[in-house]
Coordinates of C-alpha atoms in Angstrom, one line a residue:
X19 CA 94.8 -226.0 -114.4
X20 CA 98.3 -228.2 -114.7
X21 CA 97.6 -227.5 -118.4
X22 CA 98.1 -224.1 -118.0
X23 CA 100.7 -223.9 -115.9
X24 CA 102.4 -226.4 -118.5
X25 CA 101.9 -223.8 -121.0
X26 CA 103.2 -220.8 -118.6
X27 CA 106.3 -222.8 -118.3
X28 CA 107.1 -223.2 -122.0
X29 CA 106.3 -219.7 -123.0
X30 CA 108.8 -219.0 -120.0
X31 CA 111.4 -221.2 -121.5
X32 CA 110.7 -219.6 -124.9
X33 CA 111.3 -216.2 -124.0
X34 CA 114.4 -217.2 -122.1
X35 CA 115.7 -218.9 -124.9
X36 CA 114.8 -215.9 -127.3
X37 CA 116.6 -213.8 -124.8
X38 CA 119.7 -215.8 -125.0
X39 CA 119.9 -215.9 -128.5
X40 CA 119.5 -212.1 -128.9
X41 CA 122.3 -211.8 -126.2
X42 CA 125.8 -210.1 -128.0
X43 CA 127.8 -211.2 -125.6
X44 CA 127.6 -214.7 -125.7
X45 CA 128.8 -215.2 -129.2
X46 CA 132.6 -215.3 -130.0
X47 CA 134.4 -212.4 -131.7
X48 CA 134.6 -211.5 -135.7
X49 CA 136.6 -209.5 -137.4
X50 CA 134.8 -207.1 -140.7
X51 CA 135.8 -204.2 -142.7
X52 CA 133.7 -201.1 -141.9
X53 CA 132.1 -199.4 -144.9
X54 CA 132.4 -203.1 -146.2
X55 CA 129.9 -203.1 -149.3
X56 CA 129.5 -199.6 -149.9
X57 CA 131.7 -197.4 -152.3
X58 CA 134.4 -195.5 -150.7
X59 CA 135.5 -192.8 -153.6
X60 CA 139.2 -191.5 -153.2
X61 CA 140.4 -188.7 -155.9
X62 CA 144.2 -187.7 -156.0
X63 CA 146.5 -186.3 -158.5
X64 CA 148.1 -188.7 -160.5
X65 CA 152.0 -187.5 -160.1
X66 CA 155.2 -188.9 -159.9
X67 CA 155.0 -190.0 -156.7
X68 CA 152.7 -193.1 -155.6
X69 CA 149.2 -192.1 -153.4
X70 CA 148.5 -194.2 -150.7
X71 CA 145.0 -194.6 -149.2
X72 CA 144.6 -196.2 -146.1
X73 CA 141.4 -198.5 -144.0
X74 CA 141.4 -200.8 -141.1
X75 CA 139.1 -203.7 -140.0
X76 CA 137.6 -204.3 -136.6
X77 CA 136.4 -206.9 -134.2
X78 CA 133.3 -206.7 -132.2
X79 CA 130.8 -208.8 -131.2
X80 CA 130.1 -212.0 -133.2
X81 CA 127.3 -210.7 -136.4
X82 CA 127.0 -207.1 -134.5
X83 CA 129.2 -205.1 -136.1
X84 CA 130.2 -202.0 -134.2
X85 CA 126.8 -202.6 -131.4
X86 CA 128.9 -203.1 -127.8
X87 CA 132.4 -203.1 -128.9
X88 CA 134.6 -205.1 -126.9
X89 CA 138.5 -205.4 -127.4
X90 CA 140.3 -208.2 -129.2
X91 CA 141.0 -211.2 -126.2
X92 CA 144.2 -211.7 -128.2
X93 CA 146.9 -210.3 -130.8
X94 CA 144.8 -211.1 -134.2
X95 CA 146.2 -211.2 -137.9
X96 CA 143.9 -210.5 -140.9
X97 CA 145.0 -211.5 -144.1
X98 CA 143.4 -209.2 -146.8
X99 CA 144.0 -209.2 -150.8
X100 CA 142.5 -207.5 -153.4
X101 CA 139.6 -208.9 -155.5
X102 CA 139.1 -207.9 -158.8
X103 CA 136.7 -210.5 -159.8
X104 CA 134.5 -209.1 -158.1
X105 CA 134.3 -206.0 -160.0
X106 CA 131.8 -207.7 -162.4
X107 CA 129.5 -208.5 -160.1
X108 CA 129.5 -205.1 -158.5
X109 CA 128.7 -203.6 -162.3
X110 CA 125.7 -206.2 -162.8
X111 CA 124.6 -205.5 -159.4
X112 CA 124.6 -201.5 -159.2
X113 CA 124.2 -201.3 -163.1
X114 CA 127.4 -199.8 -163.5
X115 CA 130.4 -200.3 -166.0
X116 CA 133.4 -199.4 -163.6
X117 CA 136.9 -200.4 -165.1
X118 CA 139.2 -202.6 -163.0
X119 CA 142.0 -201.2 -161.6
X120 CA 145.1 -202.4 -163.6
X121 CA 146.9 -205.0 -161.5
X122 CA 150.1 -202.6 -162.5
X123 CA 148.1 -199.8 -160.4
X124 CA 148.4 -201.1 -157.1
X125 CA 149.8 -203.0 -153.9
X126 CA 147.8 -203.9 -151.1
X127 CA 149.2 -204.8 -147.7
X128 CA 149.0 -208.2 -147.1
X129 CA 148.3 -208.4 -143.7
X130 CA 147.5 -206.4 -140.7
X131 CA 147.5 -207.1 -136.7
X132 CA 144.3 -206.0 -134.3
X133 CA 146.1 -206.1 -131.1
X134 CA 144.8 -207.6 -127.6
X135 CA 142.5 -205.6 -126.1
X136 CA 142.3 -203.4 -129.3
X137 CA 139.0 -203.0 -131.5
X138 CA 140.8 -201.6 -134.3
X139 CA 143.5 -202.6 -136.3
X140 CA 146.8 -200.5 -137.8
X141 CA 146.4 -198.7 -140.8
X142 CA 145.8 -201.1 -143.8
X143 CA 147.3 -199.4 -147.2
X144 CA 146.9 -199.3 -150.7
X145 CA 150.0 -198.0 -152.5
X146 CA 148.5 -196.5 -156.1
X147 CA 151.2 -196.1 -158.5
X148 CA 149.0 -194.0 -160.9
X149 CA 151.6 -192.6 -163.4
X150 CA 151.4 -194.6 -166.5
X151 CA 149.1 -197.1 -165.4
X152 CA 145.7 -194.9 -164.8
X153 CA 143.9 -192.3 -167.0
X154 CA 143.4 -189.6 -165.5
X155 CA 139.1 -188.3 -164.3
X156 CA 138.8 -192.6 -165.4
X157 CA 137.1 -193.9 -162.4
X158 CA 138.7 -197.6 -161.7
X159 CA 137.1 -200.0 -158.7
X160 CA 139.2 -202.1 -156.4
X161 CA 137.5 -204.4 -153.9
X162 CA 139.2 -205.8 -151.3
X163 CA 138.3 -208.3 -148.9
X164 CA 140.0 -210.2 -145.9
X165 CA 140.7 -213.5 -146.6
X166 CA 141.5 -215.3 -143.2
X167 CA 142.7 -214.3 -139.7
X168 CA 144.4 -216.1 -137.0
X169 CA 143.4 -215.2 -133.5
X170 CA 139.8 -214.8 -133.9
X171 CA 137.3 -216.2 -136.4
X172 CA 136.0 -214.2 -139.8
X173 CA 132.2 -214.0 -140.6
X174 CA 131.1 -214.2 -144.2
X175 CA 129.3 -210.7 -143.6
X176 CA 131.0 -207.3 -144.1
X177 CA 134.1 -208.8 -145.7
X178 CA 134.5 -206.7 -148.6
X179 CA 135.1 -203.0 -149.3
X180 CA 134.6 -201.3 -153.1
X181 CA 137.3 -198.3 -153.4
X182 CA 136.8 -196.3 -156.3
X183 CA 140.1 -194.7 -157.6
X184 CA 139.8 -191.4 -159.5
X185 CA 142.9 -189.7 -160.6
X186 CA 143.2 -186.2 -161.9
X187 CA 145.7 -184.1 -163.1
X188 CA 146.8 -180.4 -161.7
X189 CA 145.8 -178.4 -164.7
X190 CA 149.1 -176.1 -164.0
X191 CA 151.4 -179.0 -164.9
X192 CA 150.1 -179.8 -167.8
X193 CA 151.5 -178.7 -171.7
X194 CA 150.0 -176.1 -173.7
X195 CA 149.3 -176.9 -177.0
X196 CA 151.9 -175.8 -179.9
X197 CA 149.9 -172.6 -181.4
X198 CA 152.7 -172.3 -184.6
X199 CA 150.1 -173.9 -186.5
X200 CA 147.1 -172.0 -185.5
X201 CA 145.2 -169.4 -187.4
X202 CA 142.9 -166.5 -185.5
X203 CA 139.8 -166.4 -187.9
X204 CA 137.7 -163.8 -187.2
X205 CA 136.8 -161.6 -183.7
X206 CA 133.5 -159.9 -182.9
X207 CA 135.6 -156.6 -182.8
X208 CA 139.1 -155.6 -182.3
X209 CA 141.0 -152.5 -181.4
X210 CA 143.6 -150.8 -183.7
X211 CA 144.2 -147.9 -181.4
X212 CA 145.9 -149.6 -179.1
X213 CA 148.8 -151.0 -181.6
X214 CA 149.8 -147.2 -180.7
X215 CA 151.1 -148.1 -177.5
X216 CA 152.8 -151.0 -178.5
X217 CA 150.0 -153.3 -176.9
X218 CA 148.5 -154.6 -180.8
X219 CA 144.6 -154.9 -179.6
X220 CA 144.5 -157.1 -182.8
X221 CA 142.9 -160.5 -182.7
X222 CA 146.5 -162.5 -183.3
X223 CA 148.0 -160.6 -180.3
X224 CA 146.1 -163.4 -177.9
X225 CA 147.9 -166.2 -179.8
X226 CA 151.9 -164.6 -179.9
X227 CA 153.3 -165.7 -177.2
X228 CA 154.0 -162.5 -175.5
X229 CA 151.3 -160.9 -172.4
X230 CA 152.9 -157.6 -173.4
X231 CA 150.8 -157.6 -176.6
X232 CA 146.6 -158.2 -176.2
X233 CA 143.7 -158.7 -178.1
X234 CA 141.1 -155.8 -177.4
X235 CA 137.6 -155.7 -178.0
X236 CA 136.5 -152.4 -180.0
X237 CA 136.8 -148.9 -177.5
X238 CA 137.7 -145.7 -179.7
X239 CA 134.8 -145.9 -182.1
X240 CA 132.4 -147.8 -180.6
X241 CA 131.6 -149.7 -177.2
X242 CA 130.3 -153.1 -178.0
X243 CA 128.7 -154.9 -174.9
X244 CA 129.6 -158.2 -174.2
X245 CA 129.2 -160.7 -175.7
X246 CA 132.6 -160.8 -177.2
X247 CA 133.7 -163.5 -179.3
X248 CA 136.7 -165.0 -180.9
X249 CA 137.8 -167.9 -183.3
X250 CA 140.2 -170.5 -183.8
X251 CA 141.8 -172.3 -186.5
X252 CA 144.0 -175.1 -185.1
X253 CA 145.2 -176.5 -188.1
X254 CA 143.9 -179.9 -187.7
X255 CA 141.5 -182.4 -185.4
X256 CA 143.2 -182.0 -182.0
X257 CA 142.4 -183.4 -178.9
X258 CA 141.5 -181.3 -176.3
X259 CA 141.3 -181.5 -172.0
X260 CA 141.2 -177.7 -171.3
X261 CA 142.5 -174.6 -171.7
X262 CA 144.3 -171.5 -170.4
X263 CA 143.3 -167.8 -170.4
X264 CA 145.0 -164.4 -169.2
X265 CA 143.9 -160.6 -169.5
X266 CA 146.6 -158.2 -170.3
X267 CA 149.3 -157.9 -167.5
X268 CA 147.6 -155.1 -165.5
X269 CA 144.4 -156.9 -165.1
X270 CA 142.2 -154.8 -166.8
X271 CA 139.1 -155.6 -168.7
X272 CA 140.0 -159.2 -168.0
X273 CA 137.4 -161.9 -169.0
X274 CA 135.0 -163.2 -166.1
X275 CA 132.9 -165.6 -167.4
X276 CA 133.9 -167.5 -170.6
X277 CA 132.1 -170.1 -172.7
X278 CA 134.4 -172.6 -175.2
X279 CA 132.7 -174.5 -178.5
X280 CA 134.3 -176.9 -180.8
X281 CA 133.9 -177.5 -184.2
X282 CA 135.3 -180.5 -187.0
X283 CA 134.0 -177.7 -189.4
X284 CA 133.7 -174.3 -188.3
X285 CA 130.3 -173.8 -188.6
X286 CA 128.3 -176.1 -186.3
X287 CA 129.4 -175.4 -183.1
X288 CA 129.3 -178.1 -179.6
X289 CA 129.1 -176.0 -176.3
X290 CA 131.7 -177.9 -173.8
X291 CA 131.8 -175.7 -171.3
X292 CA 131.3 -172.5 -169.4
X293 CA 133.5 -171.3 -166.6
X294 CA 132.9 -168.4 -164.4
X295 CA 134.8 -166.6 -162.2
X296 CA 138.1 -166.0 -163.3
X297 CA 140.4 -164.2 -161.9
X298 CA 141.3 -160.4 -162.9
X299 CA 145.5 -161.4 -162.8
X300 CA 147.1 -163.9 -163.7
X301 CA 147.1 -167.1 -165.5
X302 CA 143.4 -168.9 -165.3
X303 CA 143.9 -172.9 -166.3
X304 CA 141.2 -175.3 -166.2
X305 CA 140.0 -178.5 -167.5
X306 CA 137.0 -179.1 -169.8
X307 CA 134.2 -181.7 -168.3
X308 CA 135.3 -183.8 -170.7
X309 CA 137.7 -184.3 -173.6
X310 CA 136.9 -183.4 -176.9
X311 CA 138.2 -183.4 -180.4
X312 CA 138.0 -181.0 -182.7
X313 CA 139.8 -178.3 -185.5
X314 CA 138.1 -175.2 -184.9
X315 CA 137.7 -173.2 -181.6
X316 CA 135.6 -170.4 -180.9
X317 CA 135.9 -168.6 -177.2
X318 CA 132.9 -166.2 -176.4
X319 CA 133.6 -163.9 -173.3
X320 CA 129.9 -163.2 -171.7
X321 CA 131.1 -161.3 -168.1
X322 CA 134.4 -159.2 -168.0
X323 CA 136.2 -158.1 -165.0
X324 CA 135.3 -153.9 -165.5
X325 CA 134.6 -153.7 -169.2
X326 CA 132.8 -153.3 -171.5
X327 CA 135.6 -153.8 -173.8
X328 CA 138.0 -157.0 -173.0
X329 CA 141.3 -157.6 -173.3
X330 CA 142.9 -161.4 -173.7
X331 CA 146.9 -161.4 -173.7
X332 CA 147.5 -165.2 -174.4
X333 CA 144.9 -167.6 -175.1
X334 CA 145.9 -171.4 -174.9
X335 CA 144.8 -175.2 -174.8
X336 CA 146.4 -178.3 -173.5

């Protein structure tokens, strides 16, 4: 009997204990990064003026991130710096092969306050000073982790958060190609007729730098269905991010759906790209998936806007 009750009385003391040390509130206070570990992407466009991306850190109870939040007993300062070694580790870790982001790139606020009472803290910043010192669509990772704080203590959990920096570039700002050096090979059709109105319809009409003047696709003796195609001589290997397209100046028999090849040799062709929906007016710009390199370009219209026939006034790359 007394051995029992002996027992009852330790099992009591256990689960009392257990309780305690499950209790939140009992602990002291740490300060952690939300999203810390994962990979928080951020795309901009890289212009003349710097981006700036902004995060904050928080205090709850001690090793229970964001379960019961109570406010800071006291004015705290976190310290916080960037940490690119760590951008190995991340790649061996998640397999990945993510650049660094140049030390040129970038300022990160040195410090930040959680006031009393407070859970959060004031915006944190990163000033990116992309223009010369990123490529653009070249994803670049920046950890960044707190480093101390005075006020309330730090835990070795959640201390680190992995931005990914991806800059692009508005496809609108950026510089046609020089087409003095191009040649306009050969054109699934073209449309004489039309040089009576002073509008050309010959193939070289796309590349003369005038959207009064338009390349045609055949209409007075015959109606050829799309597709329609086109080809391009640029005059040597050229690098190439994307390209800009325009139907004549009224709009008609625009180009809808459009797919772009490259060649180093004119006769095997590598698909990089199809783009759909463009618009009936107006300039259409866009990038390519990727860049590519080559002499010889060949456009192939598959959808026009009306049709059958199409019309390109100016056809351009960048």
């Amino acid at each position: 009997m007394k051995r029992n009750i002996f027992l009852f009385i330790c099992w009591s003391l256990g689960v009392l204990l257990a309780l305690s040390a499950c209790n939140d509130s009992d602990g002291g206070n740490t300060i952690y990064i939300p999203n810390a570990g994962a990979l928080v992407k951020v795309n901009f466009y890289i212009e003349d003026e710097p981006y700036v991306e902004t995060f904050t850190v928080k205090v709850t109870a001690d090793h229970y991130p964001d379960l019961n939040p109570e406010g800071s007993p006291v004015d705290a300062t976190v310290y916080l710096e960037a940490d690119p070694e760590k951008v190995a580790e991340y790649n061996v870790a998640k397999g990945t092969d993510y650049p660094v982001l140049p030390a040129d790139a970038y300022v990160v606020a040195p410090s930040t306050v959680i006031k009393a009472g407070q859970i959060e803290s004031a915006p944190i910043t990163i000033t990116i000073n992309s223009k010369g010192n990123m490529e653009p669509f070249i994803e670049y990772l920046l950890p960044v982790s707190i480093v101390s704080a005075e006020g309330l203590a730090t835990d070795h959990c959640c201390q680190t958060v992995y931005f990914l920096f991806r800059g692009a570039v508005d496809a609108s700002n950026m510089e046609l190609l020089d087409r003095s050096g191009w040649t306009v090979l050969a054109a699934s059709s073209e449309e004489p007729k039309e040089g009576d109105w002073g509008n050309s319809g010959l193939k070289e009409a796309c590349i003369d730098g005038t959207i009064n003047t338009f390349w045609s696709t055949a209409w007075e003796q015959s109606h050829p269905q799309p597709p329609h195609w086109i080809t391009f001589d640029l005059g040597q290997s050229t690098s190439i991010q994307g390209f800009a397209i325009q139907a004549r100046k009224e709009g008609a028999d625009g180009p809808k759906v459009i797919v772009l090849e490259v060649s180093d040799d004119g006769q095997s062709w590598i698909n990089v790209g199809e783009f759909k929906d463009i618009p009936v007016t107006g300039e259409y710009r866009s990038f390519l998936p990727q860049t590519v390199t080559g002499r010889f370009v060949k456009l192939t219209i598959t959808a026009v806007n009306g049709g059958p026939h199409v019309t390109v006034s100016e056809f351009n790359l960048f």
